[in-house]
Amino acid sequence: MKRYNPSEIEPKWQQIWEDQKVNVVVANPEKQKIYVSGMFPYPSGAGMHTGHAFSYSIVDAIARFHRQHGRNVLNPMGWDTFGLPAENYAIKTGTAPAVVTAQNIENFKKQFKRMGVSIDWSRELNTSDPEYYRWTQWIFTKLFERGLAYQKESMQWWCPVDKTVLANEQVEGGHCWRCGSEVEKKSMKQWFFRITNYAEQLLVEIPDLDWPQKIKTAQTNWIGKSQGAEIEFKINESEDIITVFSTRPDTLFGATFVVLAPEHPLSKQLATKDMLDAVDEYITKAVKKSEIERMNDTREKTGVFTGSYAINPASGQKVPIWIADYVLSGYGTGAIMAVPAHDERDFAFAEKYNLPIIEVIEKPTDDTEAGMYHGEGPLINSDRFDGTSSSDAREEIVAWLEEQGTGHSQITYKMRDWLISRQRYWGAPIPIIHCDEHGAVAVPEDQLPVVLPVIEDYAPKGDGLSALAAASDWVNTTCPTCGRPAKRETDTLDGYACSSWYLLRYADPKNAEQAWDPKAVNYWNPVDYYVGGDHAVAHLLYVRFWTHVFNEMGLTDFKEPVKKLIYHGYINAEDGTKMSKSKGNVIDPLDIINQGYGADSLRTYVLFMGPIELDAAWSSKSIAGVYRFLNRVWVLAQEYIESDKSFMGNDTAVTRIQHKTIRRVTEDFNRLSFNTAISALMEYTNELYKLKVDGFSTEVWGEALNVLMQLIAPFAPHLSEELNRELGSEILVQDIPWPIWDDSLIIDETITIIVQVNGKLRAKLEVAKDLGEAEIKALALAEENVQAFVGNKKPAKVIYVPSRLVNIVV
RNA sequence: GCGCGGGUGAUGGAAUCGGUAGACAUGAGAGACUUAAAAUCUCUUGGCCGCAAGGUCGUGCGGGUUCAAGUCCCGCCCCGCGCACCA
């Protein structure tokens, strides 16, 4: 008998698939399309890791499943190539990033092909290819035209090691997401995308997305919408006002002081003569104190009194104005009304500085805790609003303020604009030319792409400019508007810009006339299944943002780029900890394949480990078990092929388990429950092993095995293809329609009825499938073990669940 | 602190609609084959009592609803992830 040898059959079929271009697809409006993609990888020098193997096993299983259903399946691949590792390598070695990138891509591609993934390589794209980033730049100019890209001087996160600015999303707990070093704040002129204009529409679409709840929640929190009010406090003995933002205008009568952020424009000017020094000192210290400290602080409140007072517009009371760094300048108006009786932070501050505390909401009597109460209740000490419930008062007080012209309701979002400037070489140049007369001018479409020049030294000089600034030939150019000498922008685009539209480019990857043909994109997109385990907010929010803009521009007829998001877990090392080189516990998927397990075992194993959304620990024992399973499938087929197919056994049993399995695998697939689909295939195989001892009958067993090859193909395509051929099929598995089941063939002649007494299992009944209720109940009661519990008591009730169970209540 | 997940055998997990808890796999044990081992095949495998039939307990803890609860409700505990002085 031929032995199962993955290292022989897998490369063979990979070659055949490639030669026959079986995965190359063209748009065809007559055919139902399915677009499935993983989040494209950054091709690092280290090559493919288990995370890639996991992601693309999911992608490929889905792709093959739908192809077997006759659908037009787009499964593309590309490379997210801009980024710091290639640049840092270039700085160290002088090798151009493009050269290293090309090598890494080649390596990745080879590895992916060895996985047997069914990718349409004719659509391969690479974000650092000028033919690609030309259109990234074009999109930038379109956003610029629409006022959605703008430049602003601002304090920004700055990574002192990578010498670059970082977006909020790239700062993780005060550290750089790439190199882990502590970040600082630095004031620079930076480019932004005005994503905040889209806060509301990005938010309203979230509930309708077929995405995991945790991602939707993360995005909702990130956008951070709050309904509240802006309220004006007149500054005492002055015409000036301070506008504060509050989500609790109902507590206005309890506002006993006002707090400004240290960065607030009024902070300094409100300091009275005798407080000036103290205020100055506090502001300087607070601004210098890194935000990290402010975040990691023990939350000990600090602040300084300005010496000035404001008038509470509701109570008319004179309240002191303080400056404190617990108020953030970037949110709301950078100023708050402090209500210490009903806000924890204000309470702590008031306690520390002995500021007055006035309760304006009645605490429930069962709340015996001393101090601050932030719940709801009737108002007190609130003049005409006394007795009004706090929730009603929120609206009524704002309405009253509006009448007086001292306030209005206001919605605020936590989300900030997207910072896109990077002071690095290895990114798409921002297509802007700075002209003394015309300011920032977009590079016209016919002059795109602005190609990255090849330079000598890739290292940034630490002056806040990219290494491009030193390429004077490139920097010095002429203004597209007036033709006079002008300078190119030397910042490059955040890599997230490049990855915000690649899912559209896949639909029309070779288009040299436009970023994409809307016809192609409207056929293939949005993506039906998008698979990944990273970027809960950043990428997945930016992609949505750009697609909303494209929709507005008429470039797509949909707003949301991704229908179903599959967010899978991590594969950890065997000891349950994260894989890491330093711990030496890294599993290399290529090693697993080359050890002899093969790609099929690897792919089947990662999907069998557990539900895809869960983290899992690698188990070398378990993958051996999966290999054993595939081997059993192999042996079963070989034995049939070599047998004389005489038969003495139970054809009905074979057919029944076959149809049952088709149904289980299909239904499990539809809910993306791969681990149970694979276990159903294992049971099927185990069952056939038991049935084969009676011998093989040609027709029934041939079909049973063909079905097995069909069902196993999304997981173990090579094994499936090889055995399919050996079983006599002339065509490829993906061209054979997915088997369908017949419910009537699944039903057994007999069914098992569970018999309970008072809800406890006492007997099982094997009865004919069409036996009536009365007969079943009678049989149940007659059971010896049932009698032992019922005795001569009369059953109070007998519950019958058709074909399932009888419960006798005594 | 807030939000979102989750807690089931020795282990990964299954139980899709409230109806046999523990599928499948790993590990462990026994047997067959073998000079032997590996591989392969077969069987057993939640705890406790029992020769067995069977009983009894059992899905983080405490209550509840129901003929029936891993599943629904209330209150707690623990773990993971995300956000975190956002007024």
Coordinates of N, CA and C in Angstrom, one line a residue, chain A residues 60-237:
Chain A
D60 N -8.1 30.4 3.9 CA -8.1 29.4 2.8 C -9.2 28.4 2.9
A61 N -9.5 28.1 4.2 CA -10.6 27.1 4.4 C -11.9 27.8 3.9
I62 N -12.1 29.0 4.2 CA -13.3 29.7 3.7 C -13.3 29.9 2.2
A63 N -12.2 30.2 1.7 CA -12.1 30.4 0.2 C -12.4 29.1 -0.5
R64 N -11.9 28.0 0.0 CA -12.1 26.7 -0.7 C -13.5 26.3 -0.5
F65 N -14.1 26.4 0.6 CA -15.5 26.1 0.9 C -16.4 26.8 -0.1
H66 N -16.2 28.0 -0.3 CA -17.1 28.8 -1.2 C -16.8 28.4 -2.7
R67 N -15.5 28.2 -3.0 CA -15.2 27.7 -4.4 C -15.9 26.4 -4.7
Q68 N -15.9 25.5 -3.7 CA -16.6 24.2 -3.9 C -18.1 24.4 -4.0
H69 N -18.6 25.6 -3.6 CA -20.0 25.9 -3.8 C -20.2 26.5 -5.2
G70 N -19.2 26.6 -6.0 CA -19.3 27.2 -7.3 C -19.3 28.7 -7.3
R71 N -18.9 29.3 -6.2 CA -18.9 30.8 -6.2 C -17.6 31.4 -6.7
N72 N -17.7 32.6 -7.2 CA -16.5 33.3 -7.7 C -15.7 33.8 -6.5
V73 N -14.6 33.2 -6.2 CA -14.0 33.5 -4.9 C -12.7 34.3 -5.2
L74 N -12.7 35.5 -4.6 CA -11.5 36.3 -4.6 C -10.7 36.1 -3.3
N75 N -9.5 35.6 -3.5 CA -8.6 35.5 -2.3 C -7.2 36.0 -2.7
P76 N -7.0 37.3 -2.4 CA -5.8 37.9 -2.9 C -4.7 38.0 -1.8
M77 N -3.6 38.5 -2.2 CA -2.5 38.6 -1.2 C -1.6 39.8 -1.6
G78 N -1.2 40.5 -0.6 CA -0.3 41.6 -0.8 C 0.6 41.9 0.4
W79 N 1.4 42.9 0.3 CA 2.5 43.1 1.3 C 2.4 44.5 1.8
D80 N 2.4 44.6 3.1 CA 2.4 45.9 3.8 C 3.8 46.2 4.1
T81 N 4.5 46.9 3.2 CA 6.0 46.8 3.3 C 6.6 48.1 3.9
F82 N 5.9 49.2 3.9 CA 6.5 50.3 4.6 C 6.6 50.1 6.1
G83 N 7.7 50.6 6.7 CA 7.7 50.4 8.1 C 9.1 50.5 8.7
L84 N 9.2 50.5 10.0 CA 10.5 50.8 10.6 C 11.6 49.6 10.5
P85 N 11.2 48.4 10.6 CA 12.2 47.4 10.6 C 13.1 47.4 9.3
A86 N 12.5 47.6 8.2 CA 13.3 47.6 6.9 C 14.2 48.9 6.9
E87 N 13.6 50.0 7.5 CA 14.4 51.2 7.5 C 15.6 51.1 8.5
N88 N 15.3 50.6 9.7 CA 16.3 50.4 10.7 C 17.4 49.5 10.1
Y89 N 17.1 48.5 9.4 CA 18.0 47.6 8.8 C 18.9 48.4 7.8
A90 N 18.2 49.3 7.1 CA 18.9 50.1 6.1 C 19.9 51.0 6.8
I91 N 19.5 51.6 7.9 CA 20.4 52.5 8.6 C 21.6 51.8 9.1
K92 N 21.4 50.6 9.5 CA 22.5 49.8 10.0 C 23.5 49.3 8.9
T93 N 22.9 48.9 7.8 CA 23.7 48.2 6.8 C 23.9 49.0 5.5
G94 N 23.1 50.1 5.4 CA 23.2 50.8 4.1 C 22.4 50.2 3.0
T95 N 21.8 49.0 3.2 CA 21.0 48.4 2.1 C 19.7 49.2 1.9
A96 N 19.4 49.5 0.7 CA 18.1 50.2 0.5 C 16.9 49.3 1.0
P97 N 16.0 50.0 1.7 CA 14.8 49.2 2.2 C 14.1 48.4 1.1
A98 N 14.1 49.0 -0.1 CA 13.4 48.3 -1.2 C 14.0 47.0 -1.5
V99 N 15.3 46.9 -1.4 CA 16.0 45.7 -1.7 C 15.7 44.6 -0.7
V100 N 15.8 44.9 0.6 CA 15.5 44.0 1.7 C 14.1 43.5 1.6
T101 N 13.2 44.5 1.3 CA 11.8 44.2 1.2 C 11.5 43.2 0.1
A102 N 12.2 43.4 -1.0 CA 12.0 42.4 -2.1 C 12.4 41.0 -1.7
Q103 N 13.5 40.9 -1.0 CA 14.0 39.6 -0.6 C 13.0 39.0 0.4
N104 N 12.5 39.8 1.3 CA 11.6 39.2 2.3 C 10.3 38.8 1.7
I105 N 9.8 39.5 0.7 CA 8.6 39.2 0.0 C 8.8 37.8 -0.7
E106 N 9.9 37.7 -1.3 CA 10.2 36.4 -2.0 C 10.1 35.2 -1.1
N107 N 10.7 35.4 0.1 CA 10.7 34.4 1.1 C 9.3 34.1 1.6
F108 N 8.6 35.1 1.9 CA 7.2 35.0 2.4 C 6.3 34.2 1.4
K109 N 6.5 34.6 0.2 CA 5.7 34.1 -0.9 C 6.0 32.6 -1.0
K110 N 7.2 32.2 -0.9 CA 7.6 30.8 -1.0 C 6.9 30.0 0.1
Q111 N 7.0 30.7 1.3 CA 6.4 30.0 2.5 C 4.9 29.8 2.4
F112 N 4.2 30.9 1.9 CA 2.8 30.8 1.8 C 2.4 29.8 0.8
K113 N 3.2 29.7 -0.3 CA 2.9 28.7 -1.3 C 3.0 27.3 -0.8
R114 N 4.0 27.1 0.1 CA 4.2 25.8 0.7 C 3.1 25.4 1.6
M115 N 2.3 26.4 2.1 CA 1.1 26.2 2.9 C 0.0 25.7 2.0
G116 N 0.1 25.9 0.7 CA -1.0 25.4 -0.2 C -2.2 26.4 -0.2
V117 N -2.0 27.6 0.1 CA -3.1 28.5 0.2 C -3.5 28.9 -1.3
S118 N -4.8 29.0 -1.5 CA -5.3 29.2 -2.8 C -5.5 30.7 -3.2
I119 N -4.4 31.3 -3.4 CA -4.4 32.7 -3.6 C -4.3 33.1 -5.1
D120 N -4.9 34.1 -5.5 CA -4.8 34.6 -6.8 C -3.6 35.6 -6.9
W121 N -2.5 35.0 -7.2 CA -1.2 35.8 -7.1 C -1.1 36.8 -8.2
S122 N -2.0 36.8 -9.2 CA -2.0 37.8 -10.3 C -2.4 39.2 -9.7
R123 N -2.9 39.2 -8.5 CA -3.4 40.4 -7.9 C -2.5 40.9 -6.8
E124 N -1.3 40.3 -6.7 CA -0.4 40.6 -5.7 C 0.0 42.1 -5.7
L125 N 0.0 42.7 -4.5 CA 0.4 44.2 -4.5 C 1.3 44.4 -3.3
N126 N 1.9 45.6 -3.4 CA 3.0 45.9 -2.5 C 2.9 47.4 -2.2
T127 N 2.7 47.8 -1.0 CA 2.4 49.2 -0.7 C 3.6 50.1 -1.0
S128 N 4.8 49.6 -1.0 CA 6.0 50.5 -1.3 C 6.3 50.5 -2.8
D129 N 5.5 49.8 -3.6 CA 5.7 49.9 -5.0 C 5.2 51.3 -5.5
P130 N 6.0 52.1 -6.3 CA 5.5 53.4 -6.7 C 4.1 53.3 -7.5
E131 N 3.9 52.2 -8.1 CA 2.6 52.0 -8.9 C 1.5 51.8 -7.9
Y132 N 1.8 51.5 -6.7 CA 0.7 51.4 -5.6 C 0.7 52.8 -4.9
Y133 N 1.8 53.2 -4.4 CA 1.7 54.4 -3.5 C 1.4 55.7 -4.3
R134 N 1.5 55.6 -5.6 CA 1.0 56.7 -6.5 C -0.4 57.0 -6.2
W135 N -1.2 55.9 -6.0 CA -2.6 56.1 -5.7 C -2.9 56.4 -4.3
T136 N -2.0 56.0 -3.4 CA -2.1 56.4 -2.0 C -2.0 57.9 -1.9
Q137 N -1.0 58.4 -2.7 CA -0.7 59.8 -2.7 C -1.9 60.5 -3.4
W138 N -2.4 59.9 -4.4 CA -3.6 60.5 -5.1 C -4.7 60.7 -4.1
I139 N -5.0 59.7 -3.4 CA -6.0 59.8 -2.4 C -5.7 60.9 -1.4
F140 N -4.5 61.0 -1.0 CA -4.1 62.1 -0.1 C -4.5 63.4 -0.7
T141 N -4.2 63.6 -2.0 CA -4.5 64.9 -2.6 C -6.0 65.2 -2.7
K142 N -6.8 64.1 -2.8 CA -8.2 64.2 -2.8 C -8.7 64.6 -1.4
L143 N -8.1 64.0 -0.4 CA -8.6 64.4 0.9 C -8.2 65.8 1.2
F144 N -7.0 66.2 0.7 CA -6.5 67.6 0.9 C -7.5 68.6 0.2
E145 N -7.9 68.2 -1.0 CA -8.8 69.1 -1.7 C -10.1 69.3 -0.9
R146 N -10.5 68.2 -0.3 CA -11.8 68.3 0.5 C -11.6 68.8 1.9
G147 N -10.4 69.3 2.2 CA -10.2 69.8 3.5 C -10.1 68.8 4.6
L148 N -9.9 67.5 4.2 CA -9.8 66.4 5.1 C -8.3 66.1 5.5
A149 N -7.4 66.8 4.8 CA -6.0 66.7 5.2 C -5.5 68.1 5.5
Y150 N -4.9 68.3 6.6 CA -4.5 69.6 7.0 C -3.3 69.6 7.9
Q151 N -2.6 70.7 8.0 CA -1.4 70.8 8.7 C -1.6 71.7 10.0
K152 N -1.0 71.3 11.1 CA -1.3 72.0 12.3 C -0.1 71.9 13.2
E153 N 0.3 73.0 13.9 CA 1.3 72.9 14.9 C 0.7 72.3 16.1
S154 N 1.3 71.3 16.6 CA 0.7 70.7 17.8 C 1.8 69.9 18.6
M155 N 1.4 69.7 19.9 CA 2.2 68.8 20.7 C 1.9 67.4 20.3
Q156 N 2.9 66.6 20.1 CA 2.7 65.3 19.6 C 3.6 64.3 20.3
W157 N 3.1 63.1 20.3 CA 3.8 62.0 20.8 C 5.1 61.8 19.9
W158 N 6.2 61.7 20.6 CA 7.5 61.6 19.9 C 8.2 60.4 20.5
C159 N 8.7 59.5 19.6 CA 9.5 58.4 20.1 C 11.0 58.8 20.0
P160 N 11.7 58.9 21.1 CA 13.1 59.4 21.0 C 14.0 58.3 20.4
V161 N 13.6 57.1 20.4 CA 14.5 56.1 19.8 C 14.3 55.9 18.3
D162 N 13.0 55.8 17.9 CA 12.7 55.7 16.5 C 12.7 57.1 15.8
K163 N 12.8 58.2 16.7 CA 12.9 59.5 16.2 C 11.8 59.9 15.2
T164 N 10.6 59.5 15.7 CA 9.4 59.9 14.9 C 8.2 60.2 15.7
V165 N 7.3 60.9 15.1 CA 6.0 61.1 15.7 C 5.2 59.9 15.7
L166 N 4.3 59.7 16.7 CA 3.4 58.6 16.7 C 2.0 59.0 16.8
A167 N 1.1 58.3 16.3 CA -0.3 58.6 16.4 C -0.8 58.1 17.8
N168 N -1.9 58.6 18.3 CA -2.4 58.2 19.6 C -2.5 56.7 19.7
E169 N -3.0 56.1 18.6 CA -3.2 54.7 18.5 C -1.9 53.9 18.6
Q170 N -0.8 54.5 18.3 CA 0.5 53.8 18.3 C 1.2 54.0 19.6
V171 N 0.6 54.6 20.6 CA 1.2 54.8 21.9 C 0.4 53.8 22.8
E172 N 1.2 52.8 23.3 CA 0.5 51.8 24.2 C 1.1 52.0 25.6
G173 N 0.2 52.5 26.5 CA 0.6 52.7 27.9 C 1.8 53.5 28.0
G174 N 1.9 54.6 27.2 CA 3.0 55.5 27.3 C 4.3 55.0 26.6
H175 N 4.2 53.9 25.9 CA 5.4 53.4 25.2 C 5.1 53.3 23.7
C176 N 6.2 53.4 23.0 CA 6.1 53.2 21.5 C 5.7 51.8 21.2
W177 N 4.7 51.7 20.3 CA 4.2 50.4 19.9 C 5.2 49.5 19.2
R178 N 6.2 50.2 18.6 CA 7.2 49.4 17.8 C 8.4 49.0 18.7
C179 N 9.0 50.0 19.3 CA 10.3 49.7 20.0 C 10.1 49.6 21.5
G180 N 9.0 50.1 22.0 CA 8.7 49.9 23.4 C 9.3 51.0 24.3
S181 N 10.0 51.9 23.7 CA 10.6 53.0 24.6 C 9.6 54.0 25.0
E182 N 9.9 54.7 26.1 CA 9.0 55.7 26.6 C 8.9 56.9 25.6
V183 N 7.7 57.3 25.4 CA 7.5 58.4 24.4 C 7.5 59.7 25.1
E184 N 7.7 60.8 24.4 CA 7.7 62.1 24.9 C 6.7 63.0 24.1
K185 N 6.6 64.3 24.6 CA 5.8 65.2 23.9 C 6.7 66.2 23.2
K186 N 6.3 66.6 22.0 CA 7.1 67.6 21.2 C 6.2 68.4 20.4
S187 N 6.5 69.7 20.3 CA 5.6 70.5 19.5 C 6.2 70.6 18.0
M188 N 5.3 70.2 17.1 CA 5.8 70.2 15.7 C 4.6 70.5 14.8
K189 N 5.0 70.9 13.5 CA 3.9 71.1 12.5 C 3.7 69.8 11.8
Q190 N 2.5 69.3 11.9 CA 2.1 68.0 11.5 C 0.9 67.9 10.6
W191 N 0.9 66.9 9.8 CA -0.2 66.6 8.9 C -1.3 65.7 9.7
F192 N -2.5 66.0 9.4 CA -3.6 65.3 10.1 C -4.7 64.9 9.0
F193 N -5.4 63.8 9.2 CA -6.6 63.6 8.5 C -7.8 63.9 9.5
R194 N -8.8 64.5 8.9 CA -9.9 65.0 9.8 C -10.9 63.9 10.0
I195 N -10.5 62.8 10.7 CA -11.4 61.7 10.9 C -12.5 62.1 11.9
T196 N -12.2 63.2 12.7 CA -13.3 63.6 13.7 C -14.5 64.1 13.0
N197 N -14.4 64.5 11.7 CA -15.6 64.9 11.0 C -16.6 63.7 10.8
Y198 N -16.0 62.5 10.9 CA -16.7 61.3 10.6 C -17.1 60.5 11.8
A199 N -16.8 61.2 13.0 CA -17.0 60.4 14.2 C -18.5 59.9 14.3
E200 N -19.4 60.8 14.0 CA -20.8 60.4 14.2 C -21.2 59.2 13.2
Q201 N -20.8 59.4 11.9 CA -21.3 58.4 11.0 C -20.5 57.1 11.2
L202 N -19.3 57.2 11.7 CA -18.5 55.9 11.9 C -19.2 55.2 13.1
L203 N -19.7 56.0 14.1 CA -20.3 55.5 15.3 C -21.6 54.8 14.9
V204 N -22.5 55.5 14.2 CA -23.8 55.0 13.9 C -23.8 53.6 13.2
E205 N -22.8 53.4 12.4 CA -22.8 52.2 11.6 C -22.3 51.0 12.4
I206 N -21.7 51.2 13.6 CA -21.1 50.1 14.3 C -22.1 49.0 14.7
P207 N -23.3 49.4 15.2 CA -24.2 48.3 15.6 C -24.6 47.3 14.5
D208 N -24.6 47.8 13.3 CA -25.0 47.0 12.2 C -23.8 46.1 11.6
L209 N -22.6 46.3 12.1 CA -21.5 45.5 11.5 C -21.6 44.1 12.1
D210 N -21.3 43.2 11.2 CA -21.2 41.8 11.6 C -19.7 41.5 12.1
W211 N -19.4 42.2 13.2 CA -18.0 42.1 13.7 C -18.1 41.6 15.1
P212 N -17.0 41.1 15.7 CA -17.0 40.7 17.1 C -17.4 41.8 18.0
Q213 N -18.2 41.5 19.0 CA -18.6 42.6 19.9 C -17.5 43.3 20.5
K214 N -16.4 42.6 20.8 CA -15.3 43.3 21.5 C -14.6 44.4 20.6
I215 N -14.6 44.2 19.3 CA -14.0 45.1 18.4 C -15.0 46.3 18.3
K216 N -16.3 46.0 18.2 CA -17.2 47.1 18.1 C -17.2 47.9 19.3
T217 N -17.1 47.3 20.5 CA -17.0 48.0 21.7 C -15.8 48.9 21.8
A218 N -14.7 48.3 21.4 CA -13.4 49.1 21.4 C -13.5 50.3 20.5
Q219 N -14.2 50.2 19.4 CA -14.3 51.3 18.5 C -15.3 52.4 19.0
T220 N -16.3 51.9 19.6 CA -17.3 52.8 20.2 C -16.6 53.6 21.3
N221 N -15.9 52.9 22.2 CA -15.2 53.6 23.3 C -14.1 54.6 22.7
W222 N -13.5 54.2 21.6 CA -12.5 55.0 21.1 C -13.1 56.3 20.6
I223 N -14.2 56.2 19.9 CA -14.9 57.4 19.4 C -15.4 58.2 20.6
G224 N -15.9 57.5 21.6 CA -16.2 58.1 22.9 C -17.1 59.3 22.8
K225 N -18.3 59.0 22.4 CA -19.3 60.1 22.3 C -19.9 60.4 23.7
S226 N -20.0 61.6 24.1 CA -20.7 62.0 25.3 C -21.7 63.1 25.0
Q227 N -22.9 62.9 25.5 CA -23.9 63.9 25.4 C -23.8 64.8 26.7
G228 N -23.7 66.1 26.5 CA -23.5 67.0 27.7 C -23.9 68.4 27.3
A229 N -23.3 69.3 28.0 CA -23.6 70.7 27.7 C -22.3 71.6 27.9
E230 N -22.3 72.6 27.1 CA -21.3 73.6 27.3 C -22.0 74.7 28.1
I231 N -21.3 75.1 29.2 CA -21.9 76.1 30.1 C -20.9 77.3 30.3
E232 N -21.4 78.5 30.2 CA -20.5 79.6 30.3 C -20.5 80.2 31.7
F233 N -19.3 80.3 32.2 CA -19.1 80.9 33.5 C -18.5 82.3 33.3
K234 N -19.2 83.4 33.7 CA -18.6 84.7 33.5 C -17.5 84.9 34.6
I235 N -16.4 85.5 34.1 CA -15.3 85.7 35.0 C -15.6 87.0 35.8
N236 N -15.4 86.9 37.1 CA -15.8 88.0 38.0 C -15.1 89.3 37.7
E237 N -15.8 90.4 37.6 CA -15.3 91.7 37.4 C -14.5 91.7 36.0

